[in-house]
Coordinates of C-alpha atoms in Angstrom, one line a residue:
H282 CA -0.2 0.0 0.0
N283 CA 2.9 2.5 0.3
K284 CA 5.5 1.5 -2.1
F285 CA 7.1 5.1 -1.7
I286 CA 9.0 4.3 1.7
G287 CA 10.9 1.8 0.4
Q288 CA 12.6 -0.8 1.5
P289 CA 13.2 -2.1 5.7
P290 CA 14.2 -0.1 7.7
F291 CA 11.4 2.1 6.8
I292 CA 12.5 5.6 7.9
L293 CA 9.3 7.5 7.9
K294 CA 9.0 11.9 8.5
P295 CA 6.8 13.5 11.0
G296 CA 3.3 13.8 9.0
Q297 CA 4.1 11.7 6.3
V298 CA 0.6 10.1 5.5
L299 CA 0.2 6.5 5.0
T300 CA -2.3 4.1 3.5
L301 CA -3.1 1.4 5.6
P302 CA -5.3 -1.9 4.5
P303 CA -9.0 -1.1 5.1
G304 CA -10.4 -2.8 8.0
Q305 CA -8.0 -4.3 9.7
V306 CA -6.6 -1.4 12.0
S307 CA -8.9 1.1 14.0
P308 CA -8.2 3.4 16.7
E309 CA -9.4 3.1 20.2
A310 CA -11.0 6.4 19.9
Q311 CA -10.9 9.9 18.0
V312 CA -11.3 13.1 18.9
E313 CA -14.7 14.3 17.9
W314 CA -13.9 18.3 19.1
T315 CA -12.0 20.3 21.0
R316 CA -11.8 23.9 22.7
R317 CA -9.0 25.7 22.9
E318 CA -5.9 24.3 24.1
V319 CA -6.0 20.2 24.1
K320 CA -2.9 18.1 23.6
A321 CA -2.2 14.2 23.0
K322 CA 1.0 12.3 23.8
P323 CA 1.6 8.9 22.1
P324 CA 2.8 6.2 24.3
K325 CA 6.7 6.6 24.5
S326 CA 6.6 10.2 23.0
L327 CA 8.2 13.0 25.0
D328 CA 6.6 15.6 23.1
W329 CA 3.0 16.5 23.3
L330 CA 1.0 17.3 19.9
K331 CA -1.7 19.7 19.3
A332 CA -5.0 17.5 19.3
N333 CA -7.3 18.3 16.4
N334 CA -11.0 16.9 15.0
K335 CA -10.5 13.1 13.7
M336 CA -7.4 12.8 15.6
N337 CA -7.0 9.2 16.0
L338 CA -6.4 7.8 19.8
W339 CA -4.9 4.6 19.9
K340 CA -3.9 2.6 22.9
L341 CA -2.1 4.4 25.9
Y342 CA -2.7 7.8 24.3
Q343 CA -2.6 10.2 26.7
V344 CA -4.8 13.5 26.6
S345 CA -4.8 16.7 28.4
T346 CA -7.0 19.7 28.4
G347 CA -5.3 23.0 29.9
G348 CA -7.4 25.9 31.3
D349 CA -11.0 27.0 29.8
S350 CA -10.8 24.0 27.9
A351 CA -12.2 21.1 26.8
V352 CA -12.0 18.0 24.1
H353 CA -14.9 15.4 23.4
I354 CA -13.6 11.6 22.2
V355 CA -15.8 8.9 20.6
F356 CA -14.5 5.3 21.1
E357 CA -15.5 2.7 18.8
D358 CA -18.6 1.5 19.8
R359 CA -19.6 5.2 19.9
S360 CA -19.4 5.6 23.8
D361 CA -18.2 8.8 24.5
L362 CA -16.4 11.0 26.8
R363 CA -15.5 14.9 27.2
M364 CA -12.9 16.0 29.2
G365 CA -13.4 19.3 31.3
E366 CA -10.5 21.6 32.2
D367 CA -6.9 20.8 33.4
A368 CA -7.8 17.4 32.9
L369 CA -5.7 14.5 32.2
M370 CA -6.7 10.9 31.1
V371 CA -5.0 7.8 29.7
I372 CA -6.8 5.6 27.4
Y373 CA -6.2 2.0 27.8
S374 CA -8.8 0.2 25.6
G375 CA -11.9 1.3 23.4
S376 CA -12.7 -1.4 21.0
S377 CA -15.8 -3.5 21.9
K378 CA -14.6 -5.9 19.0
S379 CA -11.2 -6.5 20.8
A380 CA -13.0 -6.4 24.6
K381 CA -15.1 -8.9 23.3
T382 CA -12.3 -11.5 22.0
R383 CA -10.1 -10.3 25.0
G384 CA -13.1 -10.6 27.5
Q385 CA -12.4 -6.9 29.2
Q386 CA -14.8 -4.1 29.5
K387 CA -15.8 -2.2 26.6
T388 CA -14.1 0.9 27.4
Q389 CA -11.3 1.7 29.8
V390 CA -9.8 4.2 30.8
L391 CA -7.5 6.2 33.7
L392 CA -8.4 9.8 35.0
K393 CA -5.3 11.1 36.6
E394 CA -6.7 14.4 37.2
G395 CA -9.9 16.9 36.3
T396 CA -13.3 15.9 35.0
V397 CA -14.9 13.0 32.4
R398 CA -18.5 13.1 31.4
G399 CA -19.9 10.8 29.1
G400 CA -21.1 7.2 29.3
L401 CA -21.8 3.9 27.0
A402 CA -23.0 4.8 23.1
A403 CA -25.3 1.6 23.5
L404 CA -26.3 -2.0 24.6
D405 CA -24.0 -5.0 23.7
G406 CA -26.4 -6.8 20.9
P407 CA -29.6 -6.1 19.9
A408 CA -31.7 -4.4 22.7
P409 CA -34.6 -5.8 23.8
A410 CA -38.1 -3.9 22.8
A411 CA -38.5 -1.6 26.2
K412 CA -42.2 -1.3 27.2
P413 CA -43.3 2.0 26.5
G414 CA -42.7 4.8 29.7
T415 CA -40.3 2.3 30.7
P416 CA -36.3 3.3 30.8
P417 CA -33.9 1.6 28.6
P418 CA -32.1 -1.6 30.2
P419 CA -28.4 -0.7 31.7
P420 CA -25.4 -1.7 29.2
Q421 CA -24.3 -5.0 29.9
Q422 CA -20.4 -3.9 29.8
P423 CA -19.3 -1.4 32.0
M424 CA -17.2 1.8 31.0
V425 CA -14.6 1.4 33.2
V426 CA -12.7 5.2 35.0
E427 CA -9.4 4.5 37.0
T428 CA -8.5 7.4 39.3
P429 CA -5.8 7.4 41.7
A430 CA -7.9 7.3 44.2
G431 CA -10.2 3.9 43.2
V432 CA -11.8 2.3 40.5
I433 CA -15.4 3.4 38.6
E434 CA -17.2 0.6 36.7
L435 CA -20.1 2.8 34.8
M436 CA -23.3 1.1 33.7
S437 CA -24.6 4.4 32.1
T438 CA -25.3 6.4 29.4
L439 CA -24.5 9.2 31.3
A440 CA -22.4 10.1 34.4
Q441 CA -19.7 12.5 35.3
V442 CA -16.5 11.9 37.3
Q443 CA -14.0 14.4 38.7
A444 CA -11.1 13.2 40.4
D445 CA -7.8 14.3 41.7
A446 CA -4.9 12.5 43.7
S447 CA -6.8 11.7 47.0
A448 CA -10.8 11.6 46.1
A449 CA -13.1 10.8 43.2
V450 CA -16.7 12.6 42.8
V451 CA -18.8 10.1 41.0
S452 CA -21.7 11.6 39.6
V453 CA -24.8 9.1 37.5
Y454 CA -27.6 10.5 35.4
E455 CA -28.7 7.9 33.6
G456 CA -28.0 4.2 34.8
K457 CA -25.8 2.8 38.2
A458 CA -21.7 3.1 39.0
A459 CA -20.2 0.5 40.9
V460 CA -17.4 2.5 43.1
K461 CA -14.3 0.7 44.2
G462 CA -11.9 2.8 46.8
A463 CA -8.3 2.8 46.9
G464 CA -7.3 1.4 50.6

């Protein structure tokens, strides 16, 4: 797909565009939109990149927001998180396809500091028909948000987690959450 890069060892330049085979590689998440100062850092990189709309985020990418900044991140399964100002998050996984094959959670992030708001997009598999006037059933696999103070398993389509080094505040608007405190 990329004959112009020559023979191994491949030496790529920053900004070089590669063509990948369709359907074989997909990111854990993608930046939907940003407001003001939002940065992303690939794993093992020393440098932060300016996050932009439609930027692909892979496993172990870090995303950081500055003062009065925000970012909306959408995972492969359409679950999403919105980070508020002065937040730092690491993406552990976000693929429902790979999570099913590995027996892991649908979406997993480490919130080092700040606030995230969002939740699961939908149930796994076809949703049973709900009776009129009754809320939809909760998701079957949790979105896991790990913080320095504990682990939150969100079985929710809309929740907010605010964290710092010593505490986490969990607000659930639709659904429920299981909270495990560190120590």
